[in-house]
Each structure stands twice: as C-alpha cells, then as structure tokens.
CSV table of C-alpha atoms in Angstrom, one decimal:
chain,number,residue,atom,x,y,z
A,115,MET,CA,21.9,21.4,-11.4
A,116,GLY,CA,24.3,22.0,-8.5
A,117,GLU,CA,23.8,20.6,-5.0
A,118,THR,CA,20.3,19.8,-3.9
A,119,LYS,CA,19.2,22.2,-1.2
A,120,SER,CA,15.4,21.6,-1.2
A,121,LEU,CA,13.3,18.5,-1.6
A,122,ALA,CA,9.6,18.1,-2.3
A,123,VAL,CA,7.9,14.8,-1.7
A,124,VAL,CA,4.4,14.0,-3.1
A,125,GLY,CA,2.4,11.5,-1.1
A,126,GLY,CA,2.1,11.6,2.7
A,127,GLY,CA,1.9,7.8,3.2
A,128,GLN,CA,4.5,5.7,4.9
A,129,MET,CA,7.0,6.0,2.1
A,130,GLY,CA,6.5,9.7,1.4
A,131,SER,CA,6.7,10.7,5.0
A,132,GLY,CA,9.8,8.6,5.5
A,133,ILE,CA,11.6,10.2,2.5
A,134,ALA,CA,10.5,13.7,3.8
A,135,GLN,CA,12.0,12.8,7.2
A,136,LEU,CA,15.3,11.8,5.6
A,137,GLY,CA,15.6,15.1,3.7
A,138,ALA,CA,14.9,17.1,6.9
A,139,MET,CA,17.3,15.0,9.0
A,140,HIS,CA,20.1,15.8,6.4
A,141,GLY,CA,19.6,19.5,6.3
A,142,LEU,CA,17.3,20.0,3.3
A,143,ARG,CA,14.3,22.3,3.2
A,144,VAL,CA,11.3,19.9,2.6
A,145,TRP,CA,7.8,20.3,1.3
A,146,LEU,CA,5.4,17.3,1.8
A,147,LEU,CA,2.4,17.4,-0.4
A,148,ASP,CA,-0.8,15.4,-0.2
A,149,THR,CA,-4.4,16.1,-1.3
A,150,ASP,CA,-5.7,14.7,2.0
A,151,PRO,CA,-5.3,16.9,5.2
A,152,ALA,CA,-5.7,13.8,7.3
A,153,ALA,CA,-2.8,12.1,5.6
A,154,LEU,CA,-0.6,15.1,6.3
A,155,SER,CA,-1.6,15.1,9.9
A,156,LYS,CA,-0.8,11.4,10.2
A,157,ALA,CA,2.5,12.0,8.4
A,158,THR,CA,3.5,14.7,10.8
A,159,GLN,CA,2.8,12.5,13.8
A,160,SER,CA,4.7,9.6,12.2
A,161,ILE,CA,7.8,11.8,11.4
A,162,SER,CA,7.7,13.2,14.9
A,163,SER,CA,7.6,9.8,16.6
A,164,SER,CA,10.2,8.3,14.3
A,165,LEU,CA,12.6,11.1,15.0
A,166,GLN,CA,12.0,10.6,18.7
A,167,ARG,CA,13.0,7.0,18.3
A,168,PHE,CA,16.3,8.1,16.8
A,169,VAL,CA,16.8,10.4,19.8
A,170,SER,CA,16.0,7.5,22.2
A,171,LYS,CA,18.6,5.4,20.5
A,172,GLY,CA,21.2,8.1,20.8
A,173,GLN,CA,21.4,8.5,17.0
A,174,LEU,CA,20.1,12.1,17.0
A,175,SER,CA,20.1,15.0,19.5
A,176,GLN,CA,16.9,16.5,20.7
A,177,ALA,CA,18.0,19.8,19.2
A,178,ALA,CA,18.6,18.1,15.8
A,179,ARG,CA,15.1,16.6,16.0
A,180,THR,CA,13.6,20.0,16.7
A,181,GLU,CA,15.5,21.5,13.7
A,182,ALA,CA,14.5,18.7,11.4
A,183,LEU,CA,10.8,19.1,12.2
A,184,LYS,CA,11.1,22.9,11.5
A,185,ARG,CA,12.5,22.1,8.0
A,186,ILE,CA,9.3,20.3,6.9
A,187,GLU,CA,6.4,22.2,5.5
A,188,CYS,CA,3.2,20.3,4.8
A,189,THR,CA,1.0,21.5,2.0
A,190,LEU,CA,-2.1,20.7,0.0
A,191,ASN,CA,-1.1,23.1,-2.8
A,192,ILE,CA,1.1,21.8,-5.7
A,193,GLU,CA,2.1,25.4,-6.5
A,194,ASP,CA,4.2,25.4,-3.3
A,195,LEU,CA,6.7,23.0,-4.9
A,196,ARG,CA,7.8,25.5,-7.6
A,197,SER,CA,11.2,26.3,-6.0
A,198,ALA,CA,12.1,22.7,-5.1
A,199,ASP,CA,15.4,21.4,-6.5
A,200,PHE,CA,14.4,17.8,-6.4
A,201,ILE,CA,10.9,16.3,-6.4
A,202,VAL,CA,10.1,12.7,-5.4
A,203,GLU,CA,6.7,11.2,-6.1
A,204,ALA,CA,5.7,8.5,-3.6
A,205,ILE,CA,2.0,8.0,-4.5
A,206,VAL,CA,0.0,4.9,-5.4
A,207,GLU,CA,1.7,2.3,-7.6
A,208,SER,CA,-0.3,3.0,-10.8
A,209,GLU,CA,1.3,4.1,-14.0
A,210,ASP,CA,-1.8,6.2,-15.1
A,211,VAL,CA,-2.0,8.0,-11.7
A,212,LYS,CA,1.8,8.7,-11.6
A,213,LYS,CA,1.8,10.0,-15.2
A,214,LYS,CA,-1.1,12.4,-14.4
A,215,LEU,CA,0.9,13.7,-11.4
A,216,LEU,CA,4.1,14.0,-13.5
A,217,ILE,CA,2.3,16.1,-16.1
A,218,GLU,CA,1.2,18.5,-13.3
A,219,LEU,CA,4.7,18.6,-11.7
A,220,ASP,CA,6.4,19.2,-15.0
A,221,LYS,CA,4.2,22.3,-15.5
A,222,ILE,CA,5.0,23.9,-12.1
A,223,ALA,CA,8.6,22.7,-11.3
A,224,LYS,CA,11.5,24.9,-12.1
A,225,SER,CA,13.4,24.0,-15.3
A,226,SER,CA,16.4,22.6,-13.5
A,227,ALA,CA,14.4,20.4,-11.1
A,228,ILE,CA,14.8,16.6,-11.2
A,229,LEU,CA,11.6,14.6,-11.1
A,230,ALA,CA,12.2,11.3,-9.3
A,231,SER,CA,9.7,8.4,-8.9
A,232,ASN,CA,9.8,6.1,-5.9
A,233,THR,CA,8.0,3.4,-8.0
A,234,SER,CA,9.0,-0.1,-7.1
A,235,SER,CA,8.3,-1.6,-10.5
A,236,ILE,CA,6.9,0.8,-13.2
A,237,SER,CA,9.0,1.7,-16.3
A,238,ILE,CA,10.8,5.0,-15.8
A,239,THR,CA,11.1,5.5,-19.5
A,240,ARG,CA,7.3,5.4,-19.9
A,241,LEU,CA,6.8,7.7,-16.9
A,242,ALA,CA,9.3,10.2,-18.4
A,243,THR,CA,7.2,10.4,-21.6
A,244,ALA,CA,4.5,12.3,-19.6
A,245,THR,CA,7.0,15.2,-19.1
A,246,SER,CA,8.9,17.7,-21.3
A,247,ARG,CA,12.1,16.8,-19.5
A,248,PRO,CA,12.7,13.0,-19.8
A,249,SER,CA,16.5,13.6,-19.3
A,250,GLN,CA,15.6,14.8,-15.7
A,251,VAL,CA,13.3,11.9,-14.8
A,252,ILE,CA,14.8,9.0,-12.8
A,253,GLY,CA,13.7,6.2,-10.5
A,254,MET,CA,14.7,6.5,-6.9
A,255,HIS,CA,13.3,3.5,-5.1
A,256,PHE,CA,13.6,3.7,-1.3
A,257,MET,CA,12.9,0.6,0.9
A,258,ASN,CA,10.3,0.6,3.6
A,259,PRO,CA,10.7,2.3,6.1
A,260,PRO,CA,13.0,4.8,4.3
A,261,PRO,CA,14.7,6.3,7.5
A,262,VAL,CA,15.8,2.9,8.6
A,263,MET,CA,16.5,0.8,5.5
A,264,LYS,CA,20.0,1.3,4.1
A,265,LEU,CA,19.3,0.8,0.4
A,266,VAL,CA,18.2,3.0,-2.5
A,267,GLU,CA,17.7,1.5,-5.9
A,268,ILE,CA,18.3,4.0,-8.7
A,269,ILE,CA,16.8,3.3,-12.2
A,270,ARG,CA,17.8,5.3,-15.3
A,271,GLY,CA,15.2,5.7,-18.0
A,272,ALA,CA,16.2,5.5,-21.7
A,273,ASP,CA,16.8,9.3,-21.7
A,274,THR,CA,18.0,10.0,-18.1
A,275,SER,CA,21.1,12.2,-18.3
A,276,ASP,CA,24.4,11.5,-16.5
A,277,GLU,CA,23.9,14.8,-14.6
A,278,THR,CA,20.5,13.6,-13.3
A,279,PHE,CA,21.9,10.3,-12.3
A,280,HIS,CA,24.9,11.8,-10.5
A,281,ALA,CA,22.7,14.3,-8.6
A,282,THR,CA,20.3,11.5,-7.5
A,283,LYS,CA,23.2,9.3,-6.4
A,284,ALA,CA,24.8,12.2,-4.5
A,285,LEU,CA,21.4,12.8,-2.7
A,286,ALA,CA,21.1,9.1,-1.8
A,287,GLU,CA,24.6,9.1,-0.4
A,288,ARG,CA,23.9,12.3,1.5
A,289,PHE,CA,21.1,10.3,3.2
A,290,ARG,CA,23.8,7.7,4.0
A,291,LYS,CA,22.2,5.0,1.8
A,292,THR,CA,24.0,2.3,-0.2
A,293,VAL,CA,23.1,2.7,-3.9
A,294,ILE,CA,22.4,0.0,-6.4
A,295,CYS,CA,21.7,0.7,-10.0
A,296,SER,CA,19.2,-1.2,-12.2
A,297,ARG,CA,18.3,-1.0,-15.9
A,298,ASP,CA,14.7,-0.1,-16.6
A,299,TYR,CA,13.1,-3.5,-16.7
A,300,SER,CA,9.9,-4.4,-14.8
A,301,GLY,CA,10.5,-4.9,-11.1
A,302,PHE,CA,14.1,-3.6,-11.3
A,303,ILE,CA,16.3,-5.7,-9.0
A,304,VAL,CA,14.8,-6.1,-5.6
A,305,ASN,CA,11.1,-6.7,-6.5
A,306,ARG,CA,12.0,-8.9,-9.5
A,307,ILE,CA,13.4,-11.4,-7.0
A,308,LEU,CA,11.3,-10.6,-3.9
A,309,MET,CA,7.8,-10.6,-5.3
A,310,PRO,CA,7.9,-14.0,-7.1
A,311,MET,CA,9.2,-15.4,-3.8
A,312,ILE,CA,6.2,-13.8,-1.9
A,313,ASN,CA,3.9,-15.0,-4.7
A,314,GLU,CA,5.3,-18.6,-4.4
A,315,ALA,CA,4.7,-18.5,-0.6
A,316,PHE,CA,1.0,-17.7,-1.4
A,317,PHE,CA,0.9,-20.7,-3.8
A,318,THR,CA,2.4,-22.8,-1.1
A,319,LEU,CA,-0.4,-21.7,1.2
A,320,TYR,CA,-3.1,-21.9,-1.5
A,321,THR,CA,-2.2,-25.5,-2.5
A,322,GLY,CA,-2.2,-26.6,1.2
A,323,VAL,CA,1.5,-27.5,1.4
A,324,ALA,CA,1.8,-26.0,4.8
A,325,THR,CA,0.3,-23.5,7.3
A,326,LYS,CA,1.1,-19.8,7.0
A,327,GLU,CA,3.1,-20.1,10.3
A,328,ASP,CA,5.2,-23.0,9.0
A,329,ILE,CA,5.9,-21.3,5.7
A,330,ASP,CA,7.1,-18.2,7.4
A,331,THR,CA,9.1,-20.1,10.1
A,332,GLY,CA,10.7,-22.2,7.4
A,333,MET,CA,12.0,-19.2,5.5
A,334,LYS,CA,13.0,-17.3,8.6
A,335,LEU,CA,15.0,-20.1,10.2
A,336,GLY,CA,15.9,-22.0,7.0
A,337,THR,CA,17.2,-19.0,5.0
A,338,ASN,CA,18.0,-16.5,7.8
A,339,GLN,CA,15.4,-13.9,6.7
A,340,PRO,CA,14.2,-11.5,9.5
A,341,MET,CA,10.6,-11.9,8.4
A,342,GLY,CA,8.8,-14.7,6.6
A,343,PRO,CA,7.4,-14.0,3.1
A,344,LEU,CA,3.7,-13.9,4.1
A,345,GLU,CA,4.4,-11.7,7.1
A,346,LEU,CA,6.5,-9.4,4.9
A,347,ALA,CA,3.7,-9.3,2.3
A,348,ASP,CA,1.3,-8.1,5.1
A,349,PHE,CA,3.9,-5.4,6.0
A,350,ILE,CA,4.3,-4.2,2.4
A,351,GLY,CA,0.6,-4.4,1.7
A,352,LEU,CA,-1.0,-7.2,-0.3
A,353,ASP,CA,-2.4,-4.7,-2.8
A,354,VAL,CA,1.1,-3.4,-3.5
A,355,CYS,CA,2.4,-7.0,-3.9
A,356,LEU,CA,-0.4,-7.8,-6.3
A,357,SER,CA,0.1,-4.6,-8.4
A,358,ILE,CA,3.9,-5.4,-8.7
A,359,MET,CA,3.1,-9.0,-9.7
A,360,LYS,CA,0.8,-7.7,-12.4
A,361,VAL,CA,3.5,-5.3,-13.7
A,362,LEU,CA,6.0,-8.2,-13.8
A,363,HIS,CA,3.5,-10.5,-15.5
A,364,THR,CA,2.6,-7.8,-18.2
A,365,GLY,CA,6.1,-6.4,-18.6
A,366,LEU,CA,8.1,-9.7,-18.7
A,367,GLY,CA,5.4,-11.8,-20.3
A,368,ASP,CA,6.2,-15.0,-18.5
A,369,SER,CA,3.4,-17.1,-16.8
A,370,LYS,CA,5.7,-17.7,-13.8
A,371,TYR,CA,4.8,-14.1,-12.8
A,372,ALA,CA,1.0,-14.8,-12.8
A,373,PRO,CA,-0.4,-13.6,-9.4
A,374,CYS,CA,-1.5,-16.4,-7.1
A,375,PRO,CA,-5.4,-16.6,-7.0
A,376,LEU,CA,-5.3,-16.5,-3.2
A,377,LEU,CA,-3.4,-13.2,-3.2
A,378,VAL,CA,-6.0,-11.8,-5.7
A,379,GLN,CA,-8.8,-13.0,-3.4
A,380,TYR,CA,-7.4,-11.5,-0.3
A,381,VAL,CA,-7.0,-8.1,-2.1
A,382,ASP,CA,-10.6,-8.4,-3.5
A,383,ALA,CA,-11.8,-9.0,0.1
A,384,GLY,CA,-10.0,-5.9,1.3
A,385,ARG,CA,-7.6,-7.9,3.4
A,386,VAL,CA,-4.5,-6.0,2.4
A,387,GLY,CA,-2.3,-6.4,5.5
A,388,ARG,CA,-1.1,-4.5,8.5
A,389,LYS,CA,-2.4,-1.2,7.3
A,390,CYS,CA,-6.0,-2.3,7.5
A,391,GLY,CA,-5.6,-4.7,10.5
A,392,VAL,CA,-5.9,-8.0,8.6
A,393,GLY,CA,-4.1,-9.7,5.7
A,394,VAL,CA,-2.6,-13.2,5.8
A,395,TYR,CA,-2.5,-12.6,9.6
A,396,ASP,CA,-5.1,-10.9,11.8
A,397,TYR,CA,-3.6,-7.8,13.6
A,398,ARG,CA,-6.8,-6.6,15.1
A,399,LYS,CA,-7.0,-6.6,18.9
A,400,PRO,CA,-9.7,-9.2,20.0
A,401,SER,CA,-12.7,-7.3,21.3
A,402,PRO,CA,-13.2,-7.7,25.1
A,403,ARG,CA,-15.8,-10.2,26.1
A,404,LEU,CA,-18.8,-8.8,28.0
C-alpha cells in the first residue's frame, strides 16, 4: 500500500469538508465528491474560512493556506476518484445508503485503495460485505469538527487486514490526531457512552424533571463538560442522535437504548438542531418588529 499521497472524501457536509481540509493541510492531494453542486460550493466556503481561522490564530501561514486550498479539487463525478490512495465516505448515517456507495467506490477505486467509513455507529463488517475487498475496509471515525477535534476512532471489521489498519493509523497520526481503537460493536466507544447520556437528558426533559437550561447547566458545571447534552445534541443534529440510538437499540438489543419519544417527536417535526435553526433550542434570529 505504501504511504498515502492522495485522499478522496465522499460527502461535502460538515464532516466531509473537514476531513478534506485536514488532508489538504497535511500535504495530500484531495478530491471532494458530492452529488449536489450547492453542497460543494458551501464546503469550499467553509474550508476557506476555517483555514483563515487557523491563520488568524497563528497556527498556519497565509502561504500554507493558499497551498492547502489549491490541493482540493471538488467534483460531481465519482470516476475522478480512480487514482485516490485512500477514500473516506462521510455521507448520511444509513447502512443501506453507505453500502450502495461502497459498491460504486469498489468498482472504480484502484485495487490498492483503502475504503474507510466515517460512520459513528454502523458495523464495519457489514459495510465491508458490499465490496470485493473487505480486508481494505475500515472505520475511521472523526469527531466534529474534524480540523479541531483531536480524536480519531479506528474500527477494524472482521476481515480488516493489519496493513489496512497500520495505513489508517499512520494517516490519522499524520493529521496529528490521537487514535483510539474499537472492536466492531454498535456505537463503538464514544457514541456507545455519549448517545445514551444525550438520550437520558431527553428523558429528563420529557418527564419534566427540569428545564433544558438547568439540565445543560447541571452537566456543564457539575461534570465539567464544555457543552450540556441537549446543546451538544443540537450541535450534532437530533436526526443523527436518533439514528445512532436506533443502531444501538437494534445492534445491542437492550431496552435501555430505546430512543426517548421526545427526541423522536423533535426529529419528526423537522427540529433537528443548529443546522436547521431550531432543535431543543431556537437559534433563529427573532424577526424585527414593524
């Protein structure tokens, strides 16, 4: 496999654009693929302003920012990823949708390419079955936002080879991340612990134990967390939290992972958090009074 020199990222959302940015900042040639031109346009703006923040903080020179931006090529065409050494998918958290994409990637990617999934909860072993190269499929779960958060969770599927694992770990370390390794069980490490806590915070709100503000203040000041669980859920996306709880509930079979009805209701109502302007909290600017 050798050293990774080029990276392809599928999915131009917050995670995908952040992973693409990391690759470009650390000298890789990067392709960023999305089927939506508007998503790519938004991703380009997001990467540009994120890199500028690194410059403002003195963590990156202006010249390095310019070079990083030049290394990223946005594309709508999956064929452009043929020569990538390492491909990370960062699309919607759905096993069926991810498998469909992996089938397509497996067809076009060069034989030595590693196919990594940024899934935060779905079985890598099952995703790998969609390909003809299960030994080269691995979980590489970045935290949000990827350029800032220092952790990468690596998950080996049943057939992931040592070579694939070492290449993935080397890439994460090149990105200056701390690596933790999880076995391939639903939710891995971080979300197996985090999501039930967020779900319990919803139950605490649902049963009227306390206000949302007091729940978040209690956890921030009582356990030294930078964000309360409900605020964090809004940041992650309530739809993402719900889909992970469903994966935990199905995969581990314990009723303690059943999603809180209030979380389900918010998602049904389209109140999915910061990205749409309203979740547990309302982030919309009040309209000016006439």
